Coordinates of C-alpha atoms and ligand atoms in Angstrom, one line a residue:
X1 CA 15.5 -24.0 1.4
X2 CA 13.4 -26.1 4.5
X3 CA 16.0 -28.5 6.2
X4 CA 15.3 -31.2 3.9
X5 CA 16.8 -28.8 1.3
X6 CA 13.2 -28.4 -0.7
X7 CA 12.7 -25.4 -2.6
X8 CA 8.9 -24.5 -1.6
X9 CA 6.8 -21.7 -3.1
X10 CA 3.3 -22.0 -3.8
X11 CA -0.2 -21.0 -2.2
X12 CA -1.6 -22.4 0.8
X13 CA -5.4 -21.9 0.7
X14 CA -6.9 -21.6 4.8
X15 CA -10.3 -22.8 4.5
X16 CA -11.5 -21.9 7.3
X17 CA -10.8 -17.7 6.8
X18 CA -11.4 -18.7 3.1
X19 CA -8.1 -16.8 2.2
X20 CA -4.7 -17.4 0.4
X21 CA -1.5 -17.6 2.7
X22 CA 2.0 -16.9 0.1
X23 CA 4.6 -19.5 1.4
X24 CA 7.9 -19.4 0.3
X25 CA 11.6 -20.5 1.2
X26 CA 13.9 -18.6 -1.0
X27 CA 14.0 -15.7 1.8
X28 CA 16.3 -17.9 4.1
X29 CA 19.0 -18.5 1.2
X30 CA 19.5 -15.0 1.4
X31 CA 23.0 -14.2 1.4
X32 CA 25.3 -12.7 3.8
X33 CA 26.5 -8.6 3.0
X34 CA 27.8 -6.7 4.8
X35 CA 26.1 -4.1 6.5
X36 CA 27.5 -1.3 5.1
X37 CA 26.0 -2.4 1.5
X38 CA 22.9 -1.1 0.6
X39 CA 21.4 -2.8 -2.7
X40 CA 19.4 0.5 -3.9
X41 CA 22.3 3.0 -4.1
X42 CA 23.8 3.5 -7.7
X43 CA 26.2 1.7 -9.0
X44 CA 25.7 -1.6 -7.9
X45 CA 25.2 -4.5 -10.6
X46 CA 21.7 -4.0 -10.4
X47 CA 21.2 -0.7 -10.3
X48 CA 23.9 0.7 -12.0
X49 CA 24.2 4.8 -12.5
X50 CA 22.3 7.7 -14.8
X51 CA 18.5 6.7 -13.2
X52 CA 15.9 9.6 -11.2
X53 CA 13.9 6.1 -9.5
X54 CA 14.3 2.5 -10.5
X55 CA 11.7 -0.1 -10.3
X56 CA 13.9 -3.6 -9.5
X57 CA 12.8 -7.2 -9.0
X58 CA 12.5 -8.7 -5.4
X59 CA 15.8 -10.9 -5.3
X60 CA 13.8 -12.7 -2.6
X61 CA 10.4 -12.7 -3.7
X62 CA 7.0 -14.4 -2.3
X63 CA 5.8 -15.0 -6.1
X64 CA 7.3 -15.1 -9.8
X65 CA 6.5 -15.9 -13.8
X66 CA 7.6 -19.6 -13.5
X67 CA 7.1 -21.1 -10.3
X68 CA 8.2 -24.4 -8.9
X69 CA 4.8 -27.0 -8.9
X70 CA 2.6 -26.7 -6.1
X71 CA 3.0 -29.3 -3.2
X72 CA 0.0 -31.6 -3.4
X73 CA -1.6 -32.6 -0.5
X74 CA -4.7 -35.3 0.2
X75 CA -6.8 -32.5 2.3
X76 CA -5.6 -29.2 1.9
X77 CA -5.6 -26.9 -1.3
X78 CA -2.4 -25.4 -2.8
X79 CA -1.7 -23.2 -5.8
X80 CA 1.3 -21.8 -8.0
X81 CA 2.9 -18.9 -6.8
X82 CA 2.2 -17.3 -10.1
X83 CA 3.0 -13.7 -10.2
X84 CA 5.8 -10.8 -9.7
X85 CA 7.3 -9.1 -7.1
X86 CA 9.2 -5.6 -7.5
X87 CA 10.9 -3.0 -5.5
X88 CA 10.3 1.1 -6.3
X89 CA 13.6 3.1 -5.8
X90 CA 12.3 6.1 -5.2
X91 CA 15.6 8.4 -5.2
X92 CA 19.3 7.5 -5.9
X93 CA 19.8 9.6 -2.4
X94 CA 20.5 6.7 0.4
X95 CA 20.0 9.2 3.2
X96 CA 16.6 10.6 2.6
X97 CA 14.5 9.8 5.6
X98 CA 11.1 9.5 3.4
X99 CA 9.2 10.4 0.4
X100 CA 7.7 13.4 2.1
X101 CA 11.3 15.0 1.7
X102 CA 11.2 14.4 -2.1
X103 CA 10.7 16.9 -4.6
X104 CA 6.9 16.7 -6.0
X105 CA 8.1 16.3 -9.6
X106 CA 10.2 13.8 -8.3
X107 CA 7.5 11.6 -6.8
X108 CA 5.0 12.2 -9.5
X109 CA 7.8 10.5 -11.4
X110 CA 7.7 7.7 -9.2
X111 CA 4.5 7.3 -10.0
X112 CA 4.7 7.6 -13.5
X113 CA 7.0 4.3 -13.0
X114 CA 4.3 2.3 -11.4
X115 CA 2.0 2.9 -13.8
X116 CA 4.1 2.4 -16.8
X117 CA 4.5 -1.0 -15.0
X118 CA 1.2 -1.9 -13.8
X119 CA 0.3 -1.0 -17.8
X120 CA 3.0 -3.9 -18.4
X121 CA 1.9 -6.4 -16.2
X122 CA -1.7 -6.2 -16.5
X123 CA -1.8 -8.4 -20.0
X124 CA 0.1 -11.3 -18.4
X125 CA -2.0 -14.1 -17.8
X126 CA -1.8 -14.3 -13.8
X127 CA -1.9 -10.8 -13.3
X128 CA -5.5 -10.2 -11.0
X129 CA -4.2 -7.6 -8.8
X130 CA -1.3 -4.9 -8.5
X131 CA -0.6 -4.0 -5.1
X132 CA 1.3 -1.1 -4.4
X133 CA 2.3 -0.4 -0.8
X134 CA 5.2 1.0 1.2
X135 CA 6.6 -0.1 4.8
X136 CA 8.5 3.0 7.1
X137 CA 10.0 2.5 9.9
X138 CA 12.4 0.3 11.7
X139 CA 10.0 -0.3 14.7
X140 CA 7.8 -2.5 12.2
X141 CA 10.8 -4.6 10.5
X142 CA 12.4 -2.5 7.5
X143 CA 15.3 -2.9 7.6
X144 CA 16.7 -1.7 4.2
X145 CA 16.5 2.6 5.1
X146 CA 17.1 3.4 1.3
X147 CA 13.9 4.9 0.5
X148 CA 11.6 2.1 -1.3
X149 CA 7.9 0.9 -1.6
X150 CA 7.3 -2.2 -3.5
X151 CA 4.5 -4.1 -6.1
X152 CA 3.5 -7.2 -5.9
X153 CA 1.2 -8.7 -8.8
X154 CA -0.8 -11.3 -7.5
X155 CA -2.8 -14.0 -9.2
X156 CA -5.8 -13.5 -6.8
X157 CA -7.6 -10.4 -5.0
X158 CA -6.3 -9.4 -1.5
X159 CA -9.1 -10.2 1.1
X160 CA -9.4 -6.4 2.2
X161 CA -9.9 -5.4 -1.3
X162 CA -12.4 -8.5 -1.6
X163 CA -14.6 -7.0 1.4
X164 CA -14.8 -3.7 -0.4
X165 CA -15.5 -4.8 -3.1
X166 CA -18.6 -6.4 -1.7
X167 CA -19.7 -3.8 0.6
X168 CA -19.0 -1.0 -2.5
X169 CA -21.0 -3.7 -4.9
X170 CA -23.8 -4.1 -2.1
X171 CA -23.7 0.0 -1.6
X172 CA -23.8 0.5 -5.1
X173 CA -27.1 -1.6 -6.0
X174 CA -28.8 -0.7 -3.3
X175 CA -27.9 3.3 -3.3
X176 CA -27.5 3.8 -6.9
X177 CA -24.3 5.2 -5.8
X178 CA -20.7 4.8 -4.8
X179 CA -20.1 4.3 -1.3
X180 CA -17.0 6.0 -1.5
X181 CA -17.9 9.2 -3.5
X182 CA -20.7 9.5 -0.6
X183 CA -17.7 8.8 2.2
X184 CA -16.0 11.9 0.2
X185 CA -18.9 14.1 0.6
X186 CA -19.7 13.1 4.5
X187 CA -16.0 13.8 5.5
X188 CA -16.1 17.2 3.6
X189 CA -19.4 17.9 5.1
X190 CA -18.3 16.8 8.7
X191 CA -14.8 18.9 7.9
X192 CA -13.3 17.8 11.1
X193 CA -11.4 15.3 9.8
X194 CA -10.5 16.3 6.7
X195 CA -6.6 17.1 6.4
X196 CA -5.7 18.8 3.3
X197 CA -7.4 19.0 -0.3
X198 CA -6.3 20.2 -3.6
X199 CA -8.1 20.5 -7.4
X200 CA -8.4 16.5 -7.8
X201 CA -7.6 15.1 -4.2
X202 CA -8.9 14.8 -0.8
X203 CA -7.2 13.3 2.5
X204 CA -8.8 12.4 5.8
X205 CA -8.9 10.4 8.5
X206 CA -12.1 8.2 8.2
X207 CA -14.8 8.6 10.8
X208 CA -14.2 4.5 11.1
X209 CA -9.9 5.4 11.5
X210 CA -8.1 2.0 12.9
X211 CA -5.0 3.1 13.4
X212 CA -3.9 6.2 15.6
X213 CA -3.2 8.6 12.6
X214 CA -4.6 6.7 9.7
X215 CA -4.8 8.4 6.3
X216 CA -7.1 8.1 3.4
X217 CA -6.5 10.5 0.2
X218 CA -9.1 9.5 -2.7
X219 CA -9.4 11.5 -6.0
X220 CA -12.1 13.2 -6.2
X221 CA -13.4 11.9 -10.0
X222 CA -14.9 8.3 -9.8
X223 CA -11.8 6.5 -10.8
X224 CA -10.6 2.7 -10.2
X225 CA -7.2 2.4 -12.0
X226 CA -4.0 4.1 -11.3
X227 CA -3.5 3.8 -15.0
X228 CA -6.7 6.0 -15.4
X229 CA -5.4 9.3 -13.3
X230 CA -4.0 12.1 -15.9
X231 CA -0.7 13.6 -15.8
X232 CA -2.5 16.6 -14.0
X233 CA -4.0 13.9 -11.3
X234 CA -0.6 12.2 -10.8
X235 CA 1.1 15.8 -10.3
X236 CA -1.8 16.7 -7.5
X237 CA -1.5 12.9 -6.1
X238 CA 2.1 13.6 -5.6
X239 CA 1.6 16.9 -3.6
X240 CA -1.2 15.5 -1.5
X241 CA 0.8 12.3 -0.6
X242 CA 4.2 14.6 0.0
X243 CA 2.2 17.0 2.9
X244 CA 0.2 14.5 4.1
X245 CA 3.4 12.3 4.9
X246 CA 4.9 15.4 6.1
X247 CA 2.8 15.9 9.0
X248 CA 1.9 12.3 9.3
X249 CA 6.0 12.4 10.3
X250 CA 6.1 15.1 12.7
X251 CA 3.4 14.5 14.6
X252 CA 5.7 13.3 17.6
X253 CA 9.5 14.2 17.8
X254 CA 10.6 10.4 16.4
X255 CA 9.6 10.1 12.8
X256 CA 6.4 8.2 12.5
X257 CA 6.4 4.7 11.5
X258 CA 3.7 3.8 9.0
X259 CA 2.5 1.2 6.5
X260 CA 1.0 2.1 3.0
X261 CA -1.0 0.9 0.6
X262 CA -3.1 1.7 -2.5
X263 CA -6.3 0.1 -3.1
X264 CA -7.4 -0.3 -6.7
X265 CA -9.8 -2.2 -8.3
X266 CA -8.6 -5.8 -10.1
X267 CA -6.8 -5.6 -12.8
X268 CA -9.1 -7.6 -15.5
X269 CA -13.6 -7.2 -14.8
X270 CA -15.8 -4.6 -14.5
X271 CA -15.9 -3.1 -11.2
X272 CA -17.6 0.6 -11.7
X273 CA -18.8 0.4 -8.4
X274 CA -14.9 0.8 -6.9
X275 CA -13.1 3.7 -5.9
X276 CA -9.2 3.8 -5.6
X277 CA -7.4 5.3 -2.8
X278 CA -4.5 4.9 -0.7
X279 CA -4.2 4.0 2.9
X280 CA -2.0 5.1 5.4
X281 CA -1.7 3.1 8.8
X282 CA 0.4 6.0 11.3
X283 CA 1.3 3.3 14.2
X284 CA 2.2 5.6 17.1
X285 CA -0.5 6.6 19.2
X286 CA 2.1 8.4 21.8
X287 CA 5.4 9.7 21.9
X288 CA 7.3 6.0 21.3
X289 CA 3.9 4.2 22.1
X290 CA 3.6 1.6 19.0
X291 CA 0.2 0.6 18.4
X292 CA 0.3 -3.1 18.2
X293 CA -2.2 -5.4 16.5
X294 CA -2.0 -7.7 19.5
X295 CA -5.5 -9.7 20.9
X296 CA -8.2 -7.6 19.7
X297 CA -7.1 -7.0 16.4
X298 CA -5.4 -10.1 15.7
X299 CA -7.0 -12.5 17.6
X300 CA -10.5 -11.1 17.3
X301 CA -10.1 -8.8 13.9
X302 CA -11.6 -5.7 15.4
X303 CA -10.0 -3.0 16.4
X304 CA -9.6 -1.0 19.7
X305 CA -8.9 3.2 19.1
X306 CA -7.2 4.9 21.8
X307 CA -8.4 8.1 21.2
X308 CA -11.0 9.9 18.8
X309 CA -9.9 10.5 15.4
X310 CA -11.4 13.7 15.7
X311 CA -9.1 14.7 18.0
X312 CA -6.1 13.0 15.8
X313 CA -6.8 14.6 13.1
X314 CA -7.1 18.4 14.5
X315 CA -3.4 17.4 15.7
X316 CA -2.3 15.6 12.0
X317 CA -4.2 18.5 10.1
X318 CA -2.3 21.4 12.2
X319 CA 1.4 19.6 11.6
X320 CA -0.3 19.5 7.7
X321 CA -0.6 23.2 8.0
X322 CA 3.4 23.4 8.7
X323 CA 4.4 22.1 5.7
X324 CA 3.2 23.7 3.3
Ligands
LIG401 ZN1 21.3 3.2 -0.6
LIG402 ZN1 -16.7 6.9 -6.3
LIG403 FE1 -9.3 0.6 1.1

């Protein structure tokens, strides 16, 4: 609730970036617990007991199935907050530090969950994208330490899968080929920056890395849905993503913080052209030094990379190497 006691959530459209902003006021009616209660552990009203992972819905989320009627306004465009937020429990254990320190069958389970559910919501009607994406790390706000990543269905396309889309689309008429099968080949061919491969999977960090120790981990076949990987894929996703994380998080002595996400293609269209893969933004370039999105990359939209990823990922690909 606003001070005027208005319940607002709805879709504020910015026209001059051309991109959705999610507004919403339920966060602040949040109620008070205690700090010793953690929402994720079993037994609680929601969660209850008997369960390996648990996919919940957001108490406090930015979109749901019946929103209240956008605000109407006599310049700007709004829209309804259509859509469904969720939160992945990824273990009943409160005090595991991160998903790298999960069994592999265990996470392959978690991701049997999200695709059960992205099989679910993909015939509702508002349903245009499943995001899937995980936040780690005090330094960058989570606050809950229960291990969790969450999905949000949204009724539109995020605007950095929109401008890969459009580069892939562009690539793909004028190559005759997927710009991200021939990033796949380059980075094998290149090696330096590869970090670990198995049967269906490859990670890297891109010759174009962002962030200090950014990952990328594409399957190998030409895929674009999470609900097209086999059981066989999902096992192999599950060990790549477990070692990856693993050196991702001892890099330095504090555990990494890190952001997330998995880029598919949209839900409903034909987009043949796309490639999924996940992303993985590892913020600290030094020993407690946080890489901040600050003028450059916020104000401007460009990064600035304190290093060379080559050099990164010889250091990512050696903590890799002692894990396994
Ligand atoms: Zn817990
Ligand atoms: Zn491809
Ligand atoms: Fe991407």
């Amino acid at each position: 609730m606003d001070s005027d006691g208005v319940f607002v959530m709805e879709l504020r459209w910015d026209p001059v970036l051309g991109e959705w902003v999610m507004v919403s006021n339920v966060r602040s009616a949040r109620p008070w617990q205690p700090a010793s209660f953690c929402p994720f552990c079993p037994g609680t009203e929601e969660t209850g007991y008997g369960w390996k992972a648990l996919i919940l819905e957001n108490k406090f989320p930015m979109l749901i199935e019946s929103p209240p009627k956008p605000s109407v306004h006599r310049f700007y465009k709004t829209a309804s907050a259509y859509g469904k937020c969720y939160v992945v429990v990824e273990t009943p254990e409160h005090n595991i530090d991160d998903i790298s320190d999960l069994a592999i069958e265990q996470i392959a389970y978690v991701i049997s969950l999200i695709i059960n559910k992205q099989e679910e919501e993909s015939k509702k009607d508002y349903a245009k994208y499943f995001l899937w994406f995980r936040n780690k790390g005090r330094e960058i706000g989570v606050s809950l330490v229960h291990p969790h990543s969450q999905i949000y269905v949204i009724p539109f396309i995020p605007i950095r899968v929109l401008r890969e889309l459009s580069n892939a689309e562009r690539y793909w008429y004028e190559n005759k080929r997927c710009l991200f099968c021939d990033i796949i080949e380059i980075e094998k061919e290149d090696g330096i920056r590869v970090l670990l491969e198995n049967n269906d999977w490859v990670s890297f960090m891109p010759f174009y890395t962002h962030w200090p120790f950014e990952i990328h981990i594409y399957p190998k076949k030409h895929i674009q849905l999470l609900t097209q990987l086999t059981d066989k894929e999902i096992m192999q996703m599950a060990q790549i993503l477990k070692y990856s994380l693993c050196g991702l998080k001892s890099v330095f002595s504090k555990s990494m913080p890190y952001v997330m996400v998995l880029h598919q293609a949209p839900l409903k269209g034909d987009f043949n052209f796309y490639h999924l893969h996940i992303e993985i933004y590892g913020m600290l370039r030094e020993e407690s030094k946080l890489k901040y999105a600050a003028g450059m990359e916020t104000g401007g939209g460009n990064f600035t990379y304190d290093s060379v990823p080559e050099h990164n990922a010889s250091v990512l690909r050696e903590r890799i190497k002692m894990c396994l």
